[in-house]
mmCIF file of N, CA and C and ligand atoms in Angstrom:
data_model
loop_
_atom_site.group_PDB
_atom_site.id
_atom_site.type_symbol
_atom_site.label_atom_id
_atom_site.label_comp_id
_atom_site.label_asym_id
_atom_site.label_seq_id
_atom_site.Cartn_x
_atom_site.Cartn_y
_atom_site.Cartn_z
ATOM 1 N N UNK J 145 -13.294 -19.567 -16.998
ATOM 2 C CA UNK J 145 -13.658 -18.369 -17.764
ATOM 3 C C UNK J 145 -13.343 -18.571 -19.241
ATOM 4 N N UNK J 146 -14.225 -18.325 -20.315
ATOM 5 C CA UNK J 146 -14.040 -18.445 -21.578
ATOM 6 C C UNK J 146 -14.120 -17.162 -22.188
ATOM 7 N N UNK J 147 -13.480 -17.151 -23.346
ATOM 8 C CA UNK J 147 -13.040 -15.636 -23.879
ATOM 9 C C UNK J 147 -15.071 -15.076 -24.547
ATOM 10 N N UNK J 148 -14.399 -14.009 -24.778
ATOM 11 C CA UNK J 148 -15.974 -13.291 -25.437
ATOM 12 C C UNK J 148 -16.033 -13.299 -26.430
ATOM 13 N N UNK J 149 -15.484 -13.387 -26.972
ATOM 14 C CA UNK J 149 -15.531 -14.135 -28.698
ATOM 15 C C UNK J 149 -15.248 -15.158 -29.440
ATOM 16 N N UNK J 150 -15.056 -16.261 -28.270
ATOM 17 C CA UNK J 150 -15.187 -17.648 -28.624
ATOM 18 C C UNK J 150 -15.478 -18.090 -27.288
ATOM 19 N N UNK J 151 -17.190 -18.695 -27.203
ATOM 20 C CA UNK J 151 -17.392 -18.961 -25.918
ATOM 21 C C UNK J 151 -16.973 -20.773 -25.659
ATOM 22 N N UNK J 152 -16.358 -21.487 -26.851
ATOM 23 C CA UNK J 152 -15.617 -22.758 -26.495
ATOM 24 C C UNK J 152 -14.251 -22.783 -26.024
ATOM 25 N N UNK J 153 -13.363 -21.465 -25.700
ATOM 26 C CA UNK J 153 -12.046 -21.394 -25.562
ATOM 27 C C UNK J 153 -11.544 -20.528 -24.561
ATOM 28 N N UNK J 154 -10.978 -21.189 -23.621
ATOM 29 C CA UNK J 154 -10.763 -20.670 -22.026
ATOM 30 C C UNK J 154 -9.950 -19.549 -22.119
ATOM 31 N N UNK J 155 -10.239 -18.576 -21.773
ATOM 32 C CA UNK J 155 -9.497 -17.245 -21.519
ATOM 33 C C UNK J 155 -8.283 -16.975 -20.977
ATOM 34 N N UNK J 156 -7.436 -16.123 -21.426
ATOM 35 C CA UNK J 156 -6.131 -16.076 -20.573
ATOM 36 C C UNK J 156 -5.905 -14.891 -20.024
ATOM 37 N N UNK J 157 -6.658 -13.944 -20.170
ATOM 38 C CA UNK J 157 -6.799 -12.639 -19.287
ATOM 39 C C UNK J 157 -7.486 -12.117 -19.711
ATOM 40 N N UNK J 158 -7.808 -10.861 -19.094
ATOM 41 C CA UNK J 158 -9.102 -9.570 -19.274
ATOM 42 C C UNK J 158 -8.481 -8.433 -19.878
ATOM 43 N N UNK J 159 -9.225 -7.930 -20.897
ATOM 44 C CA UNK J 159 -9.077 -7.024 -21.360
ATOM 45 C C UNK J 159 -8.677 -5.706 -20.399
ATOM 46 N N UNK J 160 -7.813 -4.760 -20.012
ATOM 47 C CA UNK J 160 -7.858 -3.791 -19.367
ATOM 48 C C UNK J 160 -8.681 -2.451 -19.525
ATOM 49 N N UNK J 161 -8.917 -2.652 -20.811
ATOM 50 C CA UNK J 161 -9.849 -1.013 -21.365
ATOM 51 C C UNK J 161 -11.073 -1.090 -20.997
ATOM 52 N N UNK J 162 -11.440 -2.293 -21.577
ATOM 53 C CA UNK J 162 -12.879 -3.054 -21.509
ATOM 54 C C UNK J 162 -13.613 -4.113 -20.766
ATOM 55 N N UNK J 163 -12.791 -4.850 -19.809
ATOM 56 C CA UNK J 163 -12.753 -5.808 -19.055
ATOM 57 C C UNK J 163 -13.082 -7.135 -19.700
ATOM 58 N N UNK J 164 -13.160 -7.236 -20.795
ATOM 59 C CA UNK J 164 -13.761 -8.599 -21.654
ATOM 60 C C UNK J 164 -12.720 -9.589 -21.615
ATOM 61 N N UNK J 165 -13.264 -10.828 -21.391
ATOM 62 C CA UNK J 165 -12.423 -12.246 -21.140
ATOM 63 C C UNK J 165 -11.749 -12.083 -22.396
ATOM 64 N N UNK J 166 -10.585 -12.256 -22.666
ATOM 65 C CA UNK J 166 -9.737 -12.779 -24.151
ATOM 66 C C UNK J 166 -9.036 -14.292 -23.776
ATOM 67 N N UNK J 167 -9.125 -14.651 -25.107
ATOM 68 C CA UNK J 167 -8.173 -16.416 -25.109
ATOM 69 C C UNK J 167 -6.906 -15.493 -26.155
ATOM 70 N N UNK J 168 -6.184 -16.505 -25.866
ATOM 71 C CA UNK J 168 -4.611 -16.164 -26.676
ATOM 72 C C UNK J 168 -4.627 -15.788 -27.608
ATOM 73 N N UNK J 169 -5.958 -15.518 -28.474
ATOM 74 C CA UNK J 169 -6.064 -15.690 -30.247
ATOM 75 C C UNK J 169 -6.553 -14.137 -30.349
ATOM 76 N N UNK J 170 -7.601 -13.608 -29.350
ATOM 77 C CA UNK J 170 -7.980 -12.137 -28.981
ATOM 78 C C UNK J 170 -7.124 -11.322 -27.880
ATOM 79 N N UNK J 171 -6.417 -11.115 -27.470
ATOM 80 C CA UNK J 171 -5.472 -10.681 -26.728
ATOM 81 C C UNK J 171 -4.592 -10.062 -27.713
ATOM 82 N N UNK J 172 -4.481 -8.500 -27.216
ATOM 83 C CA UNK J 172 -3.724 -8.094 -27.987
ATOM 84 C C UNK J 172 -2.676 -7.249 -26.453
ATOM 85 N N UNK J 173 -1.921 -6.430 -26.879
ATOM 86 C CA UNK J 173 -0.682 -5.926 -25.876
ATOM 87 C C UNK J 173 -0.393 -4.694 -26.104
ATOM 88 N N UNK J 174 -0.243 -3.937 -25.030
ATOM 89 C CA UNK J 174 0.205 -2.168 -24.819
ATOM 90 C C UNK J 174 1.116 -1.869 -23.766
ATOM 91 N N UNK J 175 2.700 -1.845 -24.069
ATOM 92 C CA UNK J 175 3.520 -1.916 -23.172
ATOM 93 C C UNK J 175 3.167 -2.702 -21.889
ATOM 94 N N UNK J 176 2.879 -3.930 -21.961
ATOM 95 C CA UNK J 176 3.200 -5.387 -21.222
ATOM 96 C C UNK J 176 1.398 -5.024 -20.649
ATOM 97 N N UNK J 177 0.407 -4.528 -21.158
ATOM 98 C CA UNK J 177 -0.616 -4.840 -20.454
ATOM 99 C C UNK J 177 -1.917 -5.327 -21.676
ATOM 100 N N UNK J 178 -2.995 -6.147 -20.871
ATOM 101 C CA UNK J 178 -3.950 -6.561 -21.958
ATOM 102 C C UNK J 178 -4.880 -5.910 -22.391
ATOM 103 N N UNK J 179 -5.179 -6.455 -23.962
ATOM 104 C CA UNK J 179 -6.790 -5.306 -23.855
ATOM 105 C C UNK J 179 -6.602 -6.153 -25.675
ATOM 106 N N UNK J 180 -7.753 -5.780 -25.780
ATOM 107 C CA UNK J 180 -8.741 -6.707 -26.972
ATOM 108 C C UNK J 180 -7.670 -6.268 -28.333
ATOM 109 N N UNK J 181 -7.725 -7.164 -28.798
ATOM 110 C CA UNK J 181 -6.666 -6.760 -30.075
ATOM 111 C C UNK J 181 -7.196 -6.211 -31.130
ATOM 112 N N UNK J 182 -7.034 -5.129 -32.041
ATOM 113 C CA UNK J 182 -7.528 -4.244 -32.892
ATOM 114 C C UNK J 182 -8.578 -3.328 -31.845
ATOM 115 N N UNK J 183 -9.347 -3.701 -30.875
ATOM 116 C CA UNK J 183 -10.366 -3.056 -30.593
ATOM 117 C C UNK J 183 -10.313 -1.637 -29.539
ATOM 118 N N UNK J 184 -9.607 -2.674 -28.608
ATOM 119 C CA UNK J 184 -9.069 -1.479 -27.443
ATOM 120 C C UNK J 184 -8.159 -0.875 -27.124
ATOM 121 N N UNK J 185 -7.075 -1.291 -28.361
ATOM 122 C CA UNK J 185 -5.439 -1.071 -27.957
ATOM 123 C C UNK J 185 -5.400 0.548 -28.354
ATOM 124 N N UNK J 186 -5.673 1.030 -28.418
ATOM 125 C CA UNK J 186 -5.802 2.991 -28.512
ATOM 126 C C UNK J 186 -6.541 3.128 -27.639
ATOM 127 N N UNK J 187 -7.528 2.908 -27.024
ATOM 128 C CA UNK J 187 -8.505 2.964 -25.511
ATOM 129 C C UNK J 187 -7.031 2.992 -24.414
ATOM 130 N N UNK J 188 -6.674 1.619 -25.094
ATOM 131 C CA UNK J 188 -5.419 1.232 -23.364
ATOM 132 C C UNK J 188 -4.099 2.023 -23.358
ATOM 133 N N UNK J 189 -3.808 2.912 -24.532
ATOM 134 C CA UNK J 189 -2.768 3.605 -24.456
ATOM 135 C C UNK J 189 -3.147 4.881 -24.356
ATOM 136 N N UNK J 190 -3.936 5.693 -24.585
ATOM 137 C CA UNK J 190 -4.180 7.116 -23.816
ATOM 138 C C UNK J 190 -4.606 6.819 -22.515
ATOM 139 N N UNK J 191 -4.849 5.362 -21.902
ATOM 140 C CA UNK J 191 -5.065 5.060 -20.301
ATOM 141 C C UNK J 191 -4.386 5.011 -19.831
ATOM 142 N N UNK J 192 -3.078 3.910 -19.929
ATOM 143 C CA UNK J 192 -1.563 4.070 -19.544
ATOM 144 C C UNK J 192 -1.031 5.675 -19.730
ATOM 145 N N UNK J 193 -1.386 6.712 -20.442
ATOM 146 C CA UNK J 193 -0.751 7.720 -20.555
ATOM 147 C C UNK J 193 -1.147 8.710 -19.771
ATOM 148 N N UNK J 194 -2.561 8.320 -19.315
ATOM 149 C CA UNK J 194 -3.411 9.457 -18.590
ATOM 150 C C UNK J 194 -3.301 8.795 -16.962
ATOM 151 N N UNK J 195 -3.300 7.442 -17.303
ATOM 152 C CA UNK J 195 -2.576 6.708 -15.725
ATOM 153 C C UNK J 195 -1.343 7.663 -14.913
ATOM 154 N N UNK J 196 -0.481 8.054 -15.902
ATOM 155 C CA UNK J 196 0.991 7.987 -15.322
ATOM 156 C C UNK J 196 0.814 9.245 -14.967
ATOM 157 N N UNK J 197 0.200 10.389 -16.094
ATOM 158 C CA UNK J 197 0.321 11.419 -15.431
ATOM 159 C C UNK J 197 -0.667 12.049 -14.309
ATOM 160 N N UNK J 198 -1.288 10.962 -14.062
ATOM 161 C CA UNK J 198 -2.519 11.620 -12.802
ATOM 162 C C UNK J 198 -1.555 10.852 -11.830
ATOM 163 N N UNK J 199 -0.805 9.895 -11.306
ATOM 164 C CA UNK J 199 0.382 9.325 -10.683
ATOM 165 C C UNK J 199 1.363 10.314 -10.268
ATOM 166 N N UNK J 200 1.550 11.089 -11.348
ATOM 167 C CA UNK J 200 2.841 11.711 -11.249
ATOM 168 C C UNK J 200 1.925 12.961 -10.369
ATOM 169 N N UNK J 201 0.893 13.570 -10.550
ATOM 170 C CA UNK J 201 0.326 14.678 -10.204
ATOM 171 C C UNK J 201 0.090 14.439 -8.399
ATOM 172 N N UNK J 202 -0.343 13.074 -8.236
ATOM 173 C CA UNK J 202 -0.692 12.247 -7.668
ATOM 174 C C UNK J 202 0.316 12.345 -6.011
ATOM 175 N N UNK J 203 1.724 11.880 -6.724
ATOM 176 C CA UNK J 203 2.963 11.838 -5.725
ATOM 177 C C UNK J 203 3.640 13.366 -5.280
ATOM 178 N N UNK J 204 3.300 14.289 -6.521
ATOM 179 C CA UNK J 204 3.646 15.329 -5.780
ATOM 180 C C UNK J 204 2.621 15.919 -4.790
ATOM 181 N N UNK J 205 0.956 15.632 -5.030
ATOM 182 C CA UNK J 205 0.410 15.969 -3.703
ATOM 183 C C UNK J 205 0.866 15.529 -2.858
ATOM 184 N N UNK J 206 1.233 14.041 -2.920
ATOM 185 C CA UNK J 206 1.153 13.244 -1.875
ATOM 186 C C UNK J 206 2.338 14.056 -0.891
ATOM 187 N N UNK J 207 3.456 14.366 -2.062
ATOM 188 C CA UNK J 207 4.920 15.207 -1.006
ATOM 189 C C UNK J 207 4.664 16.180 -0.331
ATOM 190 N N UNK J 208 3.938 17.001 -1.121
ATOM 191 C CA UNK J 208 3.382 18.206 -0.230
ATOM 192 C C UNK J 208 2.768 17.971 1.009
ATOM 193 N N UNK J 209 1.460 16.744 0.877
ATOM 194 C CA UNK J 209 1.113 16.719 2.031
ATOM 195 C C UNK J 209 1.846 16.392 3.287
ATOM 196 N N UNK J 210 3.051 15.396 3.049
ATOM 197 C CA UNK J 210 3.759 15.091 3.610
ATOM 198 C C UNK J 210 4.597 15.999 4.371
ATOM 199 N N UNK J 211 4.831 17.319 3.760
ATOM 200 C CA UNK J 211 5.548 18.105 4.160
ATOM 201 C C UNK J 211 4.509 19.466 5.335
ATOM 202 N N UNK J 212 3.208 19.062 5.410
ATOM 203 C CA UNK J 212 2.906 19.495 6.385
ATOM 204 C C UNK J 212 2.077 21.023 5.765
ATOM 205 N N UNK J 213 0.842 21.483 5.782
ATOM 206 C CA UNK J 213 0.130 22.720 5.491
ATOM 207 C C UNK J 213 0.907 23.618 6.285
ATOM 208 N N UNK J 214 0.714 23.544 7.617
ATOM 209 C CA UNK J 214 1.290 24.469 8.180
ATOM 210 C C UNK J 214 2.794 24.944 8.351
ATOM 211 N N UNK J 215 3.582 24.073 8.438
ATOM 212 C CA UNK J 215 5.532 23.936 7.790
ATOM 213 C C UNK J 215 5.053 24.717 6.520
ATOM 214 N N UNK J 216 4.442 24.182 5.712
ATOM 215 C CA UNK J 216 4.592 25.179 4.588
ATOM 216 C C UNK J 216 4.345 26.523 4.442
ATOM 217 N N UNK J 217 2.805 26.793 5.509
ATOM 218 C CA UNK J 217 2.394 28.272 5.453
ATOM 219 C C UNK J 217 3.510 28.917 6.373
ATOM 220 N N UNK J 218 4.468 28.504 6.858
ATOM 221 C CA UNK J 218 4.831 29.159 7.604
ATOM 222 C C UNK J 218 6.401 29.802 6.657
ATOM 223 N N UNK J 219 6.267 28.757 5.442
ATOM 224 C CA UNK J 219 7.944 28.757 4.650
ATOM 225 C C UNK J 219 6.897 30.045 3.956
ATOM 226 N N UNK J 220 6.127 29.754 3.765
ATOM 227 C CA UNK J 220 5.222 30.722 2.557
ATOM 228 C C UNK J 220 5.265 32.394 3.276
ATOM 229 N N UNK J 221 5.305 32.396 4.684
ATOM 230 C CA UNK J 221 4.866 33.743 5.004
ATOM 231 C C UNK J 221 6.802 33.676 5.043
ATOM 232 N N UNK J 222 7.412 33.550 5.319
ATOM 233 C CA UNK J 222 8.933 34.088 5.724
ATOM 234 C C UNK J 222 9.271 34.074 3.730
ATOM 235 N N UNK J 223 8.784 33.535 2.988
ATOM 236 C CA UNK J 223 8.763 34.119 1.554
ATOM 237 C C UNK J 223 8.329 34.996 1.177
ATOM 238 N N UNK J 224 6.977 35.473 1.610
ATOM 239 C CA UNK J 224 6.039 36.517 1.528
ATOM 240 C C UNK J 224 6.780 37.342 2.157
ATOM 241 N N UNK J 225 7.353 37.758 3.185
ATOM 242 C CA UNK J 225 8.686 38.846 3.852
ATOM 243 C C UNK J 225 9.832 39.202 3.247
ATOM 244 N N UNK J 226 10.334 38.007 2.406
ATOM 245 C CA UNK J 226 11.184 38.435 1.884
ATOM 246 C C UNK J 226 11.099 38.587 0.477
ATOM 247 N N UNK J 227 10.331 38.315 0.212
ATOM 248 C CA UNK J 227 9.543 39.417 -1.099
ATOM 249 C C UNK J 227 9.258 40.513 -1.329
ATOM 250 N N UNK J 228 8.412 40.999 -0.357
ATOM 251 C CA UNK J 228 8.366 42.245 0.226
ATOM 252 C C UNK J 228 9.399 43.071 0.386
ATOM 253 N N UNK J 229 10.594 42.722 1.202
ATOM 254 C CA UNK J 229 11.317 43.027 1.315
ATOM 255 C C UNK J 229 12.912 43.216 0.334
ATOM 256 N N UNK J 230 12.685 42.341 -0.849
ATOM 257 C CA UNK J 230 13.501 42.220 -2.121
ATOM 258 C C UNK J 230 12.658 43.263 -2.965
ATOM 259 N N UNK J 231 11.588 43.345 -3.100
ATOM 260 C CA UNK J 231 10.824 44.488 -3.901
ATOM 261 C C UNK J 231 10.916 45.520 -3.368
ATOM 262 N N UNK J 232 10.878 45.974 -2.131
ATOM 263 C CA UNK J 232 10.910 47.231 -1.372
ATOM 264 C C UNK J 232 12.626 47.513 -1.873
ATOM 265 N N UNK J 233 13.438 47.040 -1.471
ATOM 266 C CA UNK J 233 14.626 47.268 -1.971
ATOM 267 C C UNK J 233 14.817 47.571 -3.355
ATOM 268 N N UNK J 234 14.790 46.981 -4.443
ATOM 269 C CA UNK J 234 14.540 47.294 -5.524
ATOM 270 C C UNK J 234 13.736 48.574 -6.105
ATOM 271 N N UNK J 235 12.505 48.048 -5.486
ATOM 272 C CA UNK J 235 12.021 49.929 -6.241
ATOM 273 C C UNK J 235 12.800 50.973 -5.123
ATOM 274 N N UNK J 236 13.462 50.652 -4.033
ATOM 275 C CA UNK J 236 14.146 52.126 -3.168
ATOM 276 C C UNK J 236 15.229 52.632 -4.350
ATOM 277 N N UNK J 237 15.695 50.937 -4.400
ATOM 278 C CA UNK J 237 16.745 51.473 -5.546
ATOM 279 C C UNK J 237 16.695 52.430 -6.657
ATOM 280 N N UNK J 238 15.372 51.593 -7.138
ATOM 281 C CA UNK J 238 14.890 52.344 -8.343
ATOM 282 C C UNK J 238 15.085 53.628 -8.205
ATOM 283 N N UNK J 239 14.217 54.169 -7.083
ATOM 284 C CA UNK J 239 14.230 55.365 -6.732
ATOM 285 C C UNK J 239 15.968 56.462 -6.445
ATOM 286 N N UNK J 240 16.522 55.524 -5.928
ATOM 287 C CA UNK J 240 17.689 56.079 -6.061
ATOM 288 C C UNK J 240 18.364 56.259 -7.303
ATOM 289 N N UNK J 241 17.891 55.924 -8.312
ATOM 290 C CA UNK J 241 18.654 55.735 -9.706
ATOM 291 C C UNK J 241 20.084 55.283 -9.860
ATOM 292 N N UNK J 242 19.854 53.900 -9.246
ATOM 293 C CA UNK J 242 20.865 52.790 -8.656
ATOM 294 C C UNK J 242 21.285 52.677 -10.457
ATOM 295 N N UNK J 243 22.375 52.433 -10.755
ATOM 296 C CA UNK J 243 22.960 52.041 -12.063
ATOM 297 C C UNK J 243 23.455 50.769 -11.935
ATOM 298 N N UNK J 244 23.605 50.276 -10.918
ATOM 299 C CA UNK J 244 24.816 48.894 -10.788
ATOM 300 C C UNK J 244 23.672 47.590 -11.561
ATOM 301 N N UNK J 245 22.378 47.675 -11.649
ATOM 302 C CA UNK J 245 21.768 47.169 -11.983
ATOM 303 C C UNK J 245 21.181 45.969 -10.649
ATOM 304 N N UNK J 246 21.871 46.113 -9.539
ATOM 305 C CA UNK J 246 20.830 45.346 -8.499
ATOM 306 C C UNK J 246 19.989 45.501 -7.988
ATOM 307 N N UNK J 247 19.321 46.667 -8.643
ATOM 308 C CA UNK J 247 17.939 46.772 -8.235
ATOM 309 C C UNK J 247 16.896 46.316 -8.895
ATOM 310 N N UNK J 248 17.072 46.011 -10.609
ATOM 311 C CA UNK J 248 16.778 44.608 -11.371
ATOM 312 C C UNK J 248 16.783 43.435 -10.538
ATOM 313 N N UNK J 249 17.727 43.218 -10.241
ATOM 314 C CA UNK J 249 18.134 41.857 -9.515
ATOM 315 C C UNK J 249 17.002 41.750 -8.339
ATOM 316 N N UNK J 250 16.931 42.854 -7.381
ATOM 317 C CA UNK J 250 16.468 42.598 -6.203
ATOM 318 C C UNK J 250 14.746 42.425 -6.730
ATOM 319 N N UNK J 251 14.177 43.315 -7.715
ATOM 320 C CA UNK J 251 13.029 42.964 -8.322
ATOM 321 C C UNK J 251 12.887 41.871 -8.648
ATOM 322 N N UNK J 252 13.577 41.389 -9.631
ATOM 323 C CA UNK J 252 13.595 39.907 -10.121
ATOM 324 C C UNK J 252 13.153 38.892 -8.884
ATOM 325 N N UNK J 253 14.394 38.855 -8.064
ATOM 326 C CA UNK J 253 14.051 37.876 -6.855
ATOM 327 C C UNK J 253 12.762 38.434 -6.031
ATOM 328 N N UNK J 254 12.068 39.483 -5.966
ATOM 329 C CA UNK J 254 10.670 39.441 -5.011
ATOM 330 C C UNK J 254 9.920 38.899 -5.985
ATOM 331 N N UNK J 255 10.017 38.902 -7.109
ATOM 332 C CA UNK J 255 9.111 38.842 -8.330
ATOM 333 C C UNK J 255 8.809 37.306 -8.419
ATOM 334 N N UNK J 256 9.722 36.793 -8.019
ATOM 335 C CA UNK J 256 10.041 35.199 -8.015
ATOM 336 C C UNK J 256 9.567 34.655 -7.502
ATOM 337 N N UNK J 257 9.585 35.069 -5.763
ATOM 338 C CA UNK J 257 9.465 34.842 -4.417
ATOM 339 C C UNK J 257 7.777 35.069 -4.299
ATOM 340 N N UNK J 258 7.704 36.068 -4.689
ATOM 341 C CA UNK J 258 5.842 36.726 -5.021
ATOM 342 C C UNK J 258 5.032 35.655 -5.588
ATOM 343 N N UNK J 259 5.539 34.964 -6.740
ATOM 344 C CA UNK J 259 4.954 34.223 -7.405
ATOM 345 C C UNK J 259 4.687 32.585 -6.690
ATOM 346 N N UNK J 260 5.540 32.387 -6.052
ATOM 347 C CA UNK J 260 6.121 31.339 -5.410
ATOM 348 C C UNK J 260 5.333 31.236 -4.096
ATOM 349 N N UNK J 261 4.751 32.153 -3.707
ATOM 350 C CA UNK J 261 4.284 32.371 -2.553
ATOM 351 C C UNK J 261 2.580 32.152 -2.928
ATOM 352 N N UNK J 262 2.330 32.805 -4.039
ATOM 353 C CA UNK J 262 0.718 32.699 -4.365
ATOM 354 C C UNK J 262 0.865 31.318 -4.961
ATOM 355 N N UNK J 263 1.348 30.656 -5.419
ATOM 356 C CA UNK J 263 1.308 28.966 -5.630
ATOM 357 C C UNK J 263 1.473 28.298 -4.557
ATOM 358 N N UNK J 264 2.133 28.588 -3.482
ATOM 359 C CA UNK J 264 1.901 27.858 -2.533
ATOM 360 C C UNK J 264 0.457 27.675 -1.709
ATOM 361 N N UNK J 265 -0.186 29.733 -1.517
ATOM 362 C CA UNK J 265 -1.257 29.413 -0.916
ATOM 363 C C UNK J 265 -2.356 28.624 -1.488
ATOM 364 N N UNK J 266 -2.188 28.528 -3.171
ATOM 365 C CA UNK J 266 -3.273 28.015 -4.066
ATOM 366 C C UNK J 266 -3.210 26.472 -3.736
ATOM 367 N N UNK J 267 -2.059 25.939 -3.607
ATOM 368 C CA UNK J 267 -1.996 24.870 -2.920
ATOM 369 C C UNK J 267 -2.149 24.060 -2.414
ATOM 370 N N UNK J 268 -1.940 24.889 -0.922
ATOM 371 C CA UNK J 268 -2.574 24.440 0.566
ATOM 372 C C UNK J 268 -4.023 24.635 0.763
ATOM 373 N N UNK J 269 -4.764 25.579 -0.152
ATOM 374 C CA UNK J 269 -6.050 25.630 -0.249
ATOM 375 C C UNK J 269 -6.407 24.104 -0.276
ATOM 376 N N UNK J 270 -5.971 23.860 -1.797
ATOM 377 C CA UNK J 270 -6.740 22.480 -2.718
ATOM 378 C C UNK J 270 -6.313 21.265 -1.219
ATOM 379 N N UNK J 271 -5.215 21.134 -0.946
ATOM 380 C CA UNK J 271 -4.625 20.371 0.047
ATOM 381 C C UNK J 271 -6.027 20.066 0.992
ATOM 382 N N UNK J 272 -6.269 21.663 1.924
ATOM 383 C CA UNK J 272 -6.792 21.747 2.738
ATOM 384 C C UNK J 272 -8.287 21.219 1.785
ATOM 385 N N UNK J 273 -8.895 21.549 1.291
ATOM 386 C CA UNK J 273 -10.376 20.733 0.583
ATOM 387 C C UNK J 273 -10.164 19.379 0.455
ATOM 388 N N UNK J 274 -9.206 18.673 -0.331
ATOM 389 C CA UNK J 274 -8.942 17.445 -0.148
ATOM 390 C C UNK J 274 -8.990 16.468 1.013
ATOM 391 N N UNK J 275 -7.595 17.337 1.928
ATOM 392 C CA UNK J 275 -8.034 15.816 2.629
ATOM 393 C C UNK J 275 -7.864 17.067 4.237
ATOM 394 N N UNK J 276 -8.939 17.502 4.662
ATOM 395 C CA UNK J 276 -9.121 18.350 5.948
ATOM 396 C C UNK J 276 -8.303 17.882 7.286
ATOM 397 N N UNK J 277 -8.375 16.499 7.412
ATOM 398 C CA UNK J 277 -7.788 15.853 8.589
ATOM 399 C C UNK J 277 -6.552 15.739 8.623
ATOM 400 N N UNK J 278 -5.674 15.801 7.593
ATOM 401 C CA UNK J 278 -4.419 16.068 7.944
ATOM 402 C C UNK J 278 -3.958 17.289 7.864
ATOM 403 N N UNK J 279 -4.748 18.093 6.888
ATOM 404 C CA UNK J 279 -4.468 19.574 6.961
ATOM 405 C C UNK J 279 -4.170 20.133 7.959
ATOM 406 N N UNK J 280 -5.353 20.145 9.086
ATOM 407 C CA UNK J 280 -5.318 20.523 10.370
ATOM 408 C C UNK J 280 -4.568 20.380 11.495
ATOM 409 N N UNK J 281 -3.879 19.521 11.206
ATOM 410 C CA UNK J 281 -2.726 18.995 12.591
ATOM 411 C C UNK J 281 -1.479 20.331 12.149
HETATM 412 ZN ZN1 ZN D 483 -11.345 -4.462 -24.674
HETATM 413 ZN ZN1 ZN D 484 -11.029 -15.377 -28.426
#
């Protein structure tokens, strides 16, 4: 293999942005990876950057899935109860014209729990579109 901009001089790797043969003289570097020197090295670093974080987005599906749609819908509804049930308390309080201030508190935590619960189902939705066959078990 000879580089692409000198077709007399054997290449020493491929560009990563662009895939183009480079020899030692066109080779340039972006935290230990290749890509054309002056040309692609801003191409290969918003790639490495957009790499890591679709990776990172990547492994936490992957945990979730791991942890099972249904294990989860099932953590999601005993959250959804006790949400319900931290808000019901709270506004009773309210209603009682509780002063100690834990009826803030008990709001706060359904409020939490509420929120926590509609991210989960949004979730297991995308989960479930993704990949159906493990969803289902
Ligand atoms: Zn290139
Ligand atoms: Zn060259």
């Amino acid at each position: 293999m000879k580089c692409f901009n000198h077709p007399q001089i054997d290449a020493i790797g491929f560009c990563r942005a662009c895939g183009r043969a480079l020899c030692r003289e066109c080779v340039g570097e972006v935290s230990g990876i290749l890509c054309c020197k002056g040309r692609c090295e801003s191409n290969t670093k918003t790639g490495i950057e957009s790499e890591a974080l679709l990776r990172e987005a990547r492994a936490q599906f992957q945990a979730l899935k791991k942890v099972g749609v249904s294990t989860m819908m099932r953590t999601t509804w005993l959250m959804a109860v006790a949400a319900i049930l931290f808000l019901g308390a709270g506004i009773f309080g309210k209603i009682q014209k509780d002063t100690g201030g834990s009826s803030n508190l008990m709001l706060l935590i359904g409020i939490v729990a509420g929120l926590r619960v509609v991210f989960m189902i949004v979730a297991s939705r995308q989960i479930r579109k993704v990949a159906p066959n493990t969803a289902s078990k």
